[in-house]
XYZ file of C-alpha atoms in Angstrom:
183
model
C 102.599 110.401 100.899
C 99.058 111.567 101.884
C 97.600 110.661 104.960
C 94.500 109.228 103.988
C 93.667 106.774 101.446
C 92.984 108.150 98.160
C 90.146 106.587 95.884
C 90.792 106.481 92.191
C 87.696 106.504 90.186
C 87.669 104.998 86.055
C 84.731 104.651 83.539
C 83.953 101.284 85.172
C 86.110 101.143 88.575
C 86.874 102.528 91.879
C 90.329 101.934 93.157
C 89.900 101.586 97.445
C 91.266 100.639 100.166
C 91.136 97.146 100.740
C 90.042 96.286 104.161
C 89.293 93.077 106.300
C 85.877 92.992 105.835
C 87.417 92.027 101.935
C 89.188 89.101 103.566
C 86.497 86.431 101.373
C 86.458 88.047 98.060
C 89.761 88.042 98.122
C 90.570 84.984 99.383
C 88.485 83.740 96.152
C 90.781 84.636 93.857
C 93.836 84.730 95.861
C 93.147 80.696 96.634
C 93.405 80.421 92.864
C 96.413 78.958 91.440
C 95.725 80.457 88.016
C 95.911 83.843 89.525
C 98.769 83.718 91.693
C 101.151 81.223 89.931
C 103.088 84.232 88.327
C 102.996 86.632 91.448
C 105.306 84.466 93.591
C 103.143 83.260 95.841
C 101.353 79.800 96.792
C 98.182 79.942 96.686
C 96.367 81.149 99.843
C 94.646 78.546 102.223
C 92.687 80.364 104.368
C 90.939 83.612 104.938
C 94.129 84.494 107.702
C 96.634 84.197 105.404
C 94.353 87.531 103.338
C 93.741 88.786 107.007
C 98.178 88.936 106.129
C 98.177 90.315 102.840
C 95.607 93.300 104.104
C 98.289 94.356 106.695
C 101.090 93.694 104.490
C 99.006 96.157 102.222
C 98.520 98.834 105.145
C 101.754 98.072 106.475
C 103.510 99.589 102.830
C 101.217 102.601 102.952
C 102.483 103.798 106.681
C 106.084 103.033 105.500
C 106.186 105.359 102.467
C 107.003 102.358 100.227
C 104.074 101.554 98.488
C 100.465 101.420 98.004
C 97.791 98.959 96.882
C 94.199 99.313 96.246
C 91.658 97.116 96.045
C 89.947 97.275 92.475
C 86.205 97.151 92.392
C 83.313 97.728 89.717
C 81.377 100.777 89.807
C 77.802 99.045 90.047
C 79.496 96.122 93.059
C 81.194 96.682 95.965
C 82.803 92.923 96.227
C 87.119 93.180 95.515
C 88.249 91.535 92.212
C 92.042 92.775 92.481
C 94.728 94.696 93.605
C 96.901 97.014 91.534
C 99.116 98.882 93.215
C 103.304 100.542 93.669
C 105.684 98.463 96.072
C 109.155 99.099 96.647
C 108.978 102.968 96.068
C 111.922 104.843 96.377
C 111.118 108.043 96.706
C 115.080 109.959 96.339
C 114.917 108.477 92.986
C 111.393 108.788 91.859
C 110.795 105.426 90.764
C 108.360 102.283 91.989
C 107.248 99.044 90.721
C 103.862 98.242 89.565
C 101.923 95.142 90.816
C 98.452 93.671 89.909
C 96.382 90.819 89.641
C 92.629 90.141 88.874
C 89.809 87.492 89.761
C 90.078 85.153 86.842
C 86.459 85.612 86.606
C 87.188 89.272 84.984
C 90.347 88.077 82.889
C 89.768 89.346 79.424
C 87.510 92.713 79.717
C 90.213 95.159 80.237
C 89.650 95.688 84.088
C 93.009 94.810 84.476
C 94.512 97.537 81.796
C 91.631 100.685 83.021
C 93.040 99.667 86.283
C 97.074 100.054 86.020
C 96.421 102.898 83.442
C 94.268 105.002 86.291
C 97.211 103.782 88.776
C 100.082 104.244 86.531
C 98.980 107.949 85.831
C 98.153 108.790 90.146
C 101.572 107.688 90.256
C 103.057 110.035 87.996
C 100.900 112.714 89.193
C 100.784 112.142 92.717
C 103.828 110.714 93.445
C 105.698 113.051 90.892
C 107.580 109.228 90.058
C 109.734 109.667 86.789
C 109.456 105.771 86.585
C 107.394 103.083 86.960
C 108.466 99.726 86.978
C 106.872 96.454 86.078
C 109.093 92.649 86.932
C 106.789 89.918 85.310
C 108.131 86.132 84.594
C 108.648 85.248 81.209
C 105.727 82.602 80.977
C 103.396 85.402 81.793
C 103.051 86.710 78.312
C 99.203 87.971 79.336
C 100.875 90.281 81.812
C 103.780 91.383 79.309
C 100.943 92.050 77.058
C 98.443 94.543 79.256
C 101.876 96.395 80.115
C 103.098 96.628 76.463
C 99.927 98.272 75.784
C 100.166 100.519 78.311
C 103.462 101.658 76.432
C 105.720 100.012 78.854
C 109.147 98.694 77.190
C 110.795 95.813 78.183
C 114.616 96.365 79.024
C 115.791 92.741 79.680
C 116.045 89.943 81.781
C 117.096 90.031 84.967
C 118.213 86.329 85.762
C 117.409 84.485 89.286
C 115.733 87.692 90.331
C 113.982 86.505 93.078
C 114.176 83.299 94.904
C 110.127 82.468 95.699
C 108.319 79.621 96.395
C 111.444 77.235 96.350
C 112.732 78.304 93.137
C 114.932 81.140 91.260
C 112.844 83.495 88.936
C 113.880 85.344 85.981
C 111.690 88.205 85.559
C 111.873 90.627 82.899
C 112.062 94.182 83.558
C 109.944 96.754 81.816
C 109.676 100.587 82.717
C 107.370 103.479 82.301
C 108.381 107.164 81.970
C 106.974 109.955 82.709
C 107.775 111.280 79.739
C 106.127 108.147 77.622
C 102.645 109.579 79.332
C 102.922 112.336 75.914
C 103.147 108.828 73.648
C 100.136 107.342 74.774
């Protein structure tokens, strides 16, 4: 993994690094049950419990096993996502994808130029032969962006994950390298 942080730049974004001085704008749409509901997550309750996601999201970079940037517009500096890899494993070239947006953005493709610009750094930077994206079945506007970003659902993996006091099913999906030619 680089050393630094790399910046991603789309038509209308710039992929960062998100930092504490982010801490508000994204407590304002991480305190939003609408946006996290489908992540795993309660919603957050104070500005600290960002101050923990921020570290978390450092914390992957040192490791090797992921990275998550912050997802801005162009013309404001102010964070309205994340979209990022966890859980890379590098001897087999694969990762999962992760994102959510500021339900004040929902619906103007932000999300989709987003994982598309991170989807391809991964295959290029990285060198990943696989992306990965686990998203709960009621999230059908998440299994929607990713199916038209070519993705293809594989199955269900049942009681995936045990979060928030409950078992989730979460259906896998997967990106190739080789799909990139397909799209």
């Amino acid at each position: 993994m680089e050393k630094g942080f790399p910046i991603i730049e789309t038509k209308r974004l710039v992929l960062r690094e998100a930092t504490t001085e982010d801490a508000n704008d994204m407590f304002n749409y991480l305190s939003d049950e609408d946006v996290v509901k489908h992540m795993g997550l309660a919603r957050f309750q104070t500005v600290e419990d960002v101050w923990d996601e921020i570290k978390w999201y450092h914390s992957i970079k040192e490791e090797g096993t992921g990275i998550r940037w912050g997802i801005t517009l162009k013309d404001e500096g102010k964070l309205i996502g994340s979209c990022g890899f966890l859980n890379i494993v590098a001897k087999h070239y694969r990762a999962e994808v992760g994102f959510e947006l500021s339900k004040d953005y929902w619906g103007k493709g932000i999300a989709s130029e987003a994982l598309e610009a991170v989807v391809r750094y991964g295959f290029h930077h990285y060198q990943l032969e696989r992306i990965e994206a686990l998203i709960e079945p009621a999230n059908s506007p998440s299994q929607k962006l990713v199916e038209k970003q070519g993705f293809k659902k594989e199955g269900l993996l049942r009681h995936y994950e045990y979060t928030c006091g409950k078992f989730d099913d979460l259906y896998m999906y997967s990106f190739l390298k080789g799909d990139l030619n397909l799209i």
